Amino acid sequence: SSSMLWSILGATLLAFVAGIVIAWSRRKRNCIGFFHPYCNDGGGGERVLWCAVQALLRERKDVEIVVYSGDAVPQKDILAKALERFGIEVDGERVTIVRLHWRGIVEARCYPFFTLMGQSIGSALLSVEALVKLTPSVFIDTMGCAFTYPVARYGFGCYVGCYVHYPTISTDMLGLVARREETYNNRGFISRSAVLTQCKLVYYRRFAWLYGFVGRCSHAIMCNSSWTKDHIKHIWQINPAVVYPPCNTDNLQTIALAGREQLVISLGQFRPEKNHALQVDAMKQLKDKGFSSVKLAIIGSCRGAGDEARVQAVQDRVKQHGLESTVSLHVNVPWGDLKGKWLKTARAGMHTMWNEHFGINVVEFMAAGVLPIAHNSAGPKEDIVVDWEGKPTGFLATTAEEYAEQIAKVMKMSDAELEAVQRNSRSSVTRFSDLTFQDAFLSSVRNLIS
């Protein structure tokens, strides 16, 4: 029986090696694959994807682009949405969308416990489906799925590049668990238990080590902000490049600075970390200060039932505070309306996510002449809402009271004071243009694609 067992193990090993040899041999030359299972979502990550695709198509006339996507949408509709939402046009003749049918295995809902590990293993399995269907010579992850890197590099012989929007695990996350703080990713029954907290810390530390190991399998590593770079550098033990994400600065800078109303807007997907509840609480504080004429429009996109439930929760909070005439919610607003109405008339833009890795929406506010009031942490604090030529570009806050104070400050500004900050804020966003991103991106991946 032992000889039979060894025979089975030997045959399995030979089959595995043969599979790797076949995969390596069928790599498609001059083909670059982008792993982005949610390429049709319309968020900041998707803008990075399509801007990178456009840059590579312009740089290399002989290259073919493949985008691995789980969206059950025709390719022409996906490319049309990229043009409509971001103003980014790509050559459909040189781009192929490879449909992934197993995308569900990377979604958090599948893993009520050990979510990070479950999603990470799921992403590795999903990359197997992607690379079996088509094996490129270069594999670039723009979703932050680090567990795909050893699969692509060692299993399929690809050169690997990655653009990291947010570390899957960070020292901040470890600190929250150690301090037993209840958050959207550290549930109350865990934070209230010393035993479960210690168990989770062990799990997080082991996962962080593994995350660093797979991350180092990438040949070219880019991070979207100083904050992300610091965490990746600490966990992966490498020194990545900072490549600020592309923001729609050129298009938005055509918006007139004048004609602003007593209006605050918020932009972002309806996800728990965006903390829309804090925005509603801030408006309650503002109203209590006597600013009853100021309105808040919360504008965001919904990806499914979970997001729709969060929209309802925000609406319930609005009613709870009696702010029905003050706060309004707008879901899946077309780009034309966003630019032609909301960004054109708002005086301030509110951003409330703690440790936002970068904050593309904050940059879009600044380009459009909307003064940002952003969370005093991570990307907005370190890279975006910083003084430019010795003058302010916006404001930072943490609590509902602080947000209310900053909104009140902006609403009380004279036209001349408002315009001075608007102009300085707008001039600072040249750091985040599409062209600046494309140049930095190409510089980072040039060795991979040559």
mmCIF file with all atom_site columns, N, CA, C and O in Angstrom, residues 269-298:
data_model
loop_
_atom_site.group_PDB
_atom_site.id
_atom_site.type_symbol
_atom_site.label_atom_id
_atom_site.label_alt_id
_atom_site.label_comp_id
_atom_site.label_asym_id
_atom_site.label_entity_id
_atom_site.label_seq_id
_atom_site.pdbx_PDB_ins_code
_atom_site.Cartn_x
_atom_site.Cartn_y
_atom_site.Cartn_z
_atom_site.occupancy
_atom_site.B_iso_or_equiv
_atom_site.pdbx_formal_charge
_atom_site.auth_seq_id
_atom_site.auth_comp_id
_atom_site.auth_asym_id
_atom_site.auth_atom_id
_atom_site.pdbx_PDB_model_num
ATOM 1   N N  . GLN A 1 269 ? -18.275 55.242 -2.909 1.00 0.00 ? 269 GLN A N  1
ATOM 2   C CA . GLN A 1 269 ? -19.129 54.074 -2.875 1.00 0.00 ? 269 GLN A CA 1
ATOM 3   C C  . GLN A 1 269 ? -19.725 53.901 -1.475 1.00 0.00 ? 269 GLN A C  1
ATOM 4   O O  . GLN A 1 269 ? -19.130 54.328 -0.488 1.00 0.00 ? 269 GLN A O  1
ATOM 5   N N  . PHE A 1 270 ? -20.890 53.288 -1.416 1.00 0.00 ? 270 PHE A N  1
ATOM 6   C CA . PHE A 1 270 ? -21.552 53.069 -0.128 1.00 0.00 ? 270 PHE A CA 1
ATOM 7   C C  . PHE A 1 270 ? -20.969 51.806 0.519  1.00 0.00 ? 270 PHE A C  1
ATOM 8   O O  . PHE A 1 270 ? -21.533 50.719 0.451  1.00 0.00 ? 270 PHE A O  1
ATOM 9   N N  . ARG A 1 271 ? -19.805 52.002 1.145  1.00 0.00 ? 271 ARG A N  1
ATOM 10  C CA . ARG A 1 271 ? -19.127 50.926 1.853  1.00 0.00 ? 271 ARG A CA 1
ATOM 11  C C  . ARG A 1 271 ? -18.962 51.339 3.310  1.00 0.00 ? 271 ARG A C  1
ATOM 12  O O  . ARG A 1 271 ? -18.911 52.534 3.628  1.00 0.00 ? 271 ARG A O  1
ATOM 13  N N  . PRO A 1 272 ? -18.866 50.361 4.225  1.00 0.00 ? 272 PRO A N  1
ATOM 14  C CA . PRO A 1 272 ? -18.844 50.710 5.660  1.00 0.00 ? 272 PRO A CA 1
ATOM 15  C C  . PRO A 1 272 ? -17.695 51.624 6.042  1.00 0.00 ? 272 PRO A C  1
ATOM 16  O O  . PRO A 1 272 ? -17.847 52.514 6.886  1.00 0.00 ? 272 PRO A O  1
ATOM 17  N N  . GLU A 1 273 ? -16.506 51.440 5.417  1.00 0.00 ? 273 GLU A N  1
ATOM 18  C CA . GLU A 1 273 ? -15.355 52.247 5.805  1.00 0.00 ? 273 GLU A CA 1
ATOM 19  C C  . GLU A 1 273 ? -15.478 53.717 5.402  1.00 0.00 ? 273 GLU A C  1
ATOM 20  O O  . GLU A 1 273 ? -14.747 54.571 5.919  1.00 0.00 ? 273 GLU A O  1
ATOM 21  N N  . LYS A 1 274 ? -16.396 54.031 4.502  1.00 0.00 ? 274 LYS A N  1
ATOM 22  C CA . LYS A 1 274 ? -16.576 55.431 4.089  1.00 0.00 ? 274 LYS A CA 1
ATOM 23  C C  . LYS A 1 274 ? -17.229 56.268 5.192  1.00 0.00 ? 274 LYS A C  1
ATOM 24  O O  . LYS A 1 274 ? -17.197 57.495 5.156  1.00 0.00 ? 274 LYS A O  1
ATOM 25  N N  . ASN A 1 275 ? -17.853 55.605 6.150  1.00 0.00 ? 275 ASN A N  1
ATOM 26  C CA . ASN A 1 275 ? -18.385 56.264 7.356  1.00 0.00 ? 275 ASN A CA 1
ATOM 27  C C  . ASN A 1 275 ? -19.351 57.402 7.038  1.00 0.00 ? 275 ASN A C  1
ATOM 28  O O  . ASN A 1 275 ? -19.189 58.536 7.490  1.00 0.00 ? 275 ASN A O  1
ATOM 29  N N  . HIS A 1 276 ? -20.381 57.091 6.260  1.00 0.00 ? 276 HIS A N  1
ATOM 30  C CA . HIS A 1 276 ? -21.385 58.104 5.930  1.00 0.00 ? 276 HIS A CA 1
ATOM 31  C C  . HIS A 1 276 ? -22.163 58.561 7.169  1.00 0.00 ? 276 HIS A C  1
ATOM 32  O O  . HIS A 1 276 ? -22.685 59.673 7.199  1.00 0.00 ? 276 HIS A O  1
ATOM 33  N N  . ALA A 1 277 ? -22.223 57.699 8.184  1.00 0.00 ? 277 ALA A N  1
ATOM 34  C CA . ALA A 1 277 ? -22.923 58.080 9.416  1.00 0.00 ? 277 ALA A CA 1
ATOM 35  C C  . ALA A 1 277 ? -22.288 59.316 10.042 1.00 0.00 ? 277 ALA A C  1
ATOM 36  O O  . ALA A 1 277 ? -22.991 60.191 10.574 1.00 0.00 ? 277 ALA A O  1
ATOM 37  N N  . LEU A 1 278 ? -20.955 59.418 9.975  1.00 0.00 ? 278 LEU A N  1
ATOM 38  C CA . LEU A 1 278 ? -20.262 60.581 10.527 1.00 0.00 ? 278 LEU A CA 1
ATOM 39  C C  . LEU A 1 278 ? -20.656 61.853 9.788  1.00 0.00 ? 278 LEU A C  1
ATOM 40  O O  . LEU A 1 278 ? -20.776 62.921 10.392 1.00 0.00 ? 278 LEU A O  1
ATOM 41  N N  . GLN A 1 279 ? -20.903 61.751 8.506  1.00 0.00 ? 279 GLN A N  1
ATOM 42  C CA . GLN A 1 279 ? -21.319 62.916 7.720  1.00 0.00 ? 279 GLN A CA 1
ATOM 43  C C  . GLN A 1 279 ? -22.690 63.417 8.180  1.00 0.00 ? 279 GLN A C  1
ATOM 44  O O  . GLN A 1 279 ? -22.907 64.622 8.315  1.00 0.00 ? 279 GLN A O  1
ATOM 45  N N  . VAL A 1 280 ? -23.580 62.457 8.409  1.00 0.00 ? 280 VAL A N  1
ATOM 46  C CA . VAL A 1 280 ? -24.924 62.833 8.881  1.00 0.00 ? 280 VAL A CA 1
ATOM 47  C C  . VAL A 1 280 ? -24.836 63.462 10.267 1.00 0.00 ? 280 VAL A C  1
ATOM 48  O O  . VAL A 1 280 ? -25.488 64.481 10.551 1.00 0.00 ? 280 VAL A O  1
ATOM 49  N N  . ASP A 1 281 ? -24.022 62.881 11.131 1.00 0.00 ? 281 ASP A N  1
ATOM 50  C CA . ASP A 1 281 ? -23.845 63.433 12.483 1.00 0.00 ? 281 ASP A CA 1
ATOM 51  C C  . ASP A 1 281 ? -23.254 64.842 12.438 1.00 0.00 ? 281 ASP A C  1
ATOM 52  O O  . ASP A 1 281 ? -23.641 65.711 13.233 1.00 0.00 ? 281 ASP A O  1
ATOM 53  N N  . ALA A 1 282 ? -22.337 65.069 11.509 1.00 0.00 ? 282 ALA A N  1
ATOM 54  C CA . ALA A 1 282 ? -21.740 66.401 11.372 1.00 0.00 ? 282 ALA A CA 1
ATOM 55  C C  . ALA A 1 282 ? -22.784 67.430 10.957 1.00 0.00 ? 282 ALA A C  1
ATOM 56  O O  . ALA A 1 282 ? -22.786 68.573 11.444 1.00 0.00 ? 282 ALA A O  1
ATOM 57  N N  . MET A 1 283 ? -23.683 67.019 10.071 1.00 0.00 ? 283 MET A N  1
ATOM 58  C CA . MET A 1 283 ? -24.737 67.952 9.639  1.00 0.00 ? 283 MET A CA 1
ATOM 59  C C  . MET A 1 283 ? -25.711 68.263 10.772 1.00 0.00 ? 283 MET A C  1
ATOM 60  O O  . MET A 1 283 ? -26.257 69.363 10.851 1.00 0.00 ? 283 MET A O  1
ATOM 61  N N  . LYS A 1 284 ? -25.931 67.282 11.654 1.00 0.00 ? 284 LYS A N  1
ATOM 62  C CA . LYS A 1 284 ? -26.768 67.552 12.831 1.00 0.00 ? 284 LYS A CA 1
ATOM 63  C C  . LYS A 1 284 ? -26.090 68.592 13.724 1.00 0.00 ? 284 LYS A C  1
ATOM 64  O O  . LYS A 1 284 ? -26.737 69.536 14.201 1.00 0.00 ? 284 LYS A O  1
ATOM 65  N N  . GLN A 1 285 ? -24.782 68.445 13.930 1.00 0.00 ? 285 GLN A N  1
ATOM 66  C CA . GLN A 1 285 ? -24.023 69.423 14.726 1.00 0.00 ? 285 GLN A CA 1
ATOM 67  C C  . GLN A 1 285 ? -24.075 70.802 14.059 1.00 0.00 ? 285 GLN A C  1
ATOM 68  O O  . GLN A 1 285 ? -24.220 71.822 14.737 1.00 0.00 ? 285 GLN A O  1
ATOM 69  N N  . LEU A 1 286 ? -23.949 70.816 12.741 1.00 0.00 ? 286 LEU A N  1
ATOM 70  C CA . LEU A 1 286 ? -23.968 72.088 12.010 1.00 0.00 ? 286 LEU A CA 1
ATOM 71  C C  . LEU A 1 286 ? -25.327 72.776 12.145 1.00 0.00 ? 286 LEU A C  1
ATOM 72  O O  . LEU A 1 286 ? -25.405 74.003 12.353 1.00 0.00 ? 286 LEU A O  1
ATOM 73  N N  . LYS A 1 287 ? -26.373 71.994 12.044 1.00 0.00 ? 287 LYS A N  1
ATOM 74  C CA . LYS A 1 287 ? -27.719 72.551 12.178 1.00 0.00 ? 287 LYS A CA 1
ATOM 75  C C  . LYS A 1 287 ? -27.927 73.114 13.573 1.00 0.00 ? 287 LYS A C  1
ATOM 76  O O  . LYS A 1 287 ? -28.546 74.176 13.748 1.00 0.00 ? 287 LYS A O  1
ATOM 77  N N  . ASP A 1 288 ? -27.402 72.415 14.584 1.00 0.00 ? 288 ASP A N  1
ATOM 78  C CA . ASP A 1 288 ? -27.517 72.889 15.962 1.00 0.00 ? 288 ASP A CA 1
ATOM 79  C C  . ASP A 1 288 ? -26.759 74.197 16.174 1.00 0.00 ? 288 ASP A C  1
ATOM 80  O O  . ASP A 1 288 ? -27.061 74.962 17.103 1.00 0.00 ? 288 ASP A O  1
ATOM 81  N N  . LYS A 1 289 ? -25.769 74.460 15.304 1.00 0.00 ? 289 LYS A N  1
ATOM 82  C CA . LYS A 1 289 ? -25.010 75.712 15.387 1.00 0.00 ? 289 LYS A CA 1
ATOM 83  C C  . LYS A 1 289 ? -25.726 76.868 14.694 1.00 0.00 ? 289 LYS A C  1
ATOM 84  O O  . LYS A 1 289 ? -25.234 77.996 14.682 1.00 0.00 ? 289 LYS A O  1
ATOM 85  N N  . GLY A 1 290 ? -26.862 76.555 14.073 1.00 0.00 ? 290 GLY A N  1
ATOM 86  C CA . GLY A 1 290 ? -27.642 77.602 13.423 1.00 0.00 ? 290 GLY A CA 1
ATOM 87  C C  . GLY A 1 290 ? -27.480 77.682 11.921 1.00 0.00 ? 290 GLY A C  1
ATOM 88  O O  . GLY A 1 290 ? -28.014 78.588 11.282 1.00 0.00 ? 290 GLY A O  1
ATOM 89  N N  . PHE A 1 291 ? -26.774 76.737 11.334 1.00 0.00 ? 291 PHE A N  1
ATOM 90  C CA . PHE A 1 291 ? -26.564 76.735 9.877  1.00 0.00 ? 291 PHE A CA 1
ATOM 91  C C  . PHE A 1 291 ? -27.609 75.839 9.207  1.00 0.00 ? 291 PHE A C  1
ATOM 92  O O  . PHE A 1 291 ? -27.283 74.867 8.530  1.00 0.00 ? 291 PHE A O  1
ATOM 93  N N  . SER A 1 292 ? -28.855 76.177 9.361  1.00 0.00 ? 292 SER A N  1
ATOM 94  C CA . SER A 1 292 ? -29.929 75.319 8.864  1.00 0.00 ? 292 SER A CA 1
ATOM 95  C C  . SER A 1 292 ? -30.102 75.382 7.350  1.00 0.00 ? 292 SER A C  1
ATOM 96  O O  . SER A 1 292 ? -30.758 74.518 6.758  1.00 0.00 ? 292 SER A O  1
ATOM 97  N N  . SER A 1 293 ? -29.512 76.378 6.705  1.00 0.00 ? 293 SER A N  1
ATOM 98  C CA . SER A 1 293 ? -29.675 76.503 5.258  1.00 0.00 ? 293 SER A CA 1
ATOM 99  C C  . SER A 1 293 ? -28.656 75.678 4.467  1.00 0.00 ? 293 SER A C  1
ATOM 100 O O  . SER A 1 293 ? -28.782 75.520 3.249  1.00 0.00 ? 293 SER A O  1
ATOM 101 N N  . VAL A 1 294 ? -27.656 75.144 5.127  1.00 0.00 ? 294 VAL A N  1
ATOM 102 C CA . VAL A 1 294 ? -26.625 74.362 4.443  1.00 0.00 ? 294 VAL A CA 1
ATOM 103 C C  . VAL A 1 294 ? -27.154 72.954 4.150  1.00 0.00 ? 294 VAL A C  1
ATOM 104 O O  . VAL A 1 294 ? -27.718 72.297 5.029  1.00 0.00 ? 294 VAL A O  1
ATOM 105 N N  . LYS A 1 295 ? -26.972 72.510 2.930  1.00 0.00 ? 295 LYS A N  1
ATOM 106 C CA . LYS A 1 295 ? -27.448 71.190 2.515  1.00 0.00 ? 295 LYS A CA 1
ATOM 107 C C  . LYS A 1 295 ? -26.267 70.244 2.291  1.00 0.00 ? 295 LYS A C  1
ATOM 108 O O  . LYS A 1 295 ? -25.159 70.671 1.942  1.00 0.00 ? 295 LYS A O  1
ATOM 109 N N  . LEU A 1 296 ? -26.509 68.958 2.461  1.00 0.00 ? 296 LEU A N  1
ATOM 110 C CA . LEU A 1 296 ? -25.526 67.919 2.161  1.00 0.00 ? 296 LEU A CA 1
ATOM 111 C C  . LEU A 1 296 ? -26.126 66.942 1.160  1.00 0.00 ? 296 LEU A C  1
ATOM 112 O O  . LEU A 1 296 ? -27.205 66.402 1.380  1.00 0.00 ? 296 LEU A O  1
ATOM 113 N N  . ALA A 1 297 ? -25.395 66.706 0.054  1.00 0.00 ? 297 ALA A N  1
ATOM 114 C CA . ALA A 1 297 ? -25.788 65.697 -0.928 1.00 0.00 ? 297 ALA A CA 1
ATOM 115 C C  . ALA A 1 297 ? -24.762 64.569 -0.873 1.00 0.00 ? 297 ALA A C  1
ATOM 116 O O  . ALA A 1 297 ? -23.580 64.783 -1.175 1.00 0.00 ? 297 ALA A O  1
ATOM 117 N N  . ILE A 1 298 ? -25.202 63.389 -0.444 1.00 0.00 ? 298 ILE A N  1
ATOM 118 C CA . ILE A 1 298 ? -24.328 62.220 -0.387 1.00 0.00 ? 298 ILE A CA 1
ATOM 119 C C  . ILE A 1 298 ? -24.498 61.447 -1.689 1.00 0.00 ? 298 ILE A C  1
ATOM 120 O O  . ILE A 1 298 ? -25.572 60.922 -1.978 1.00 0.00 ? 298 ILE A O  1
#
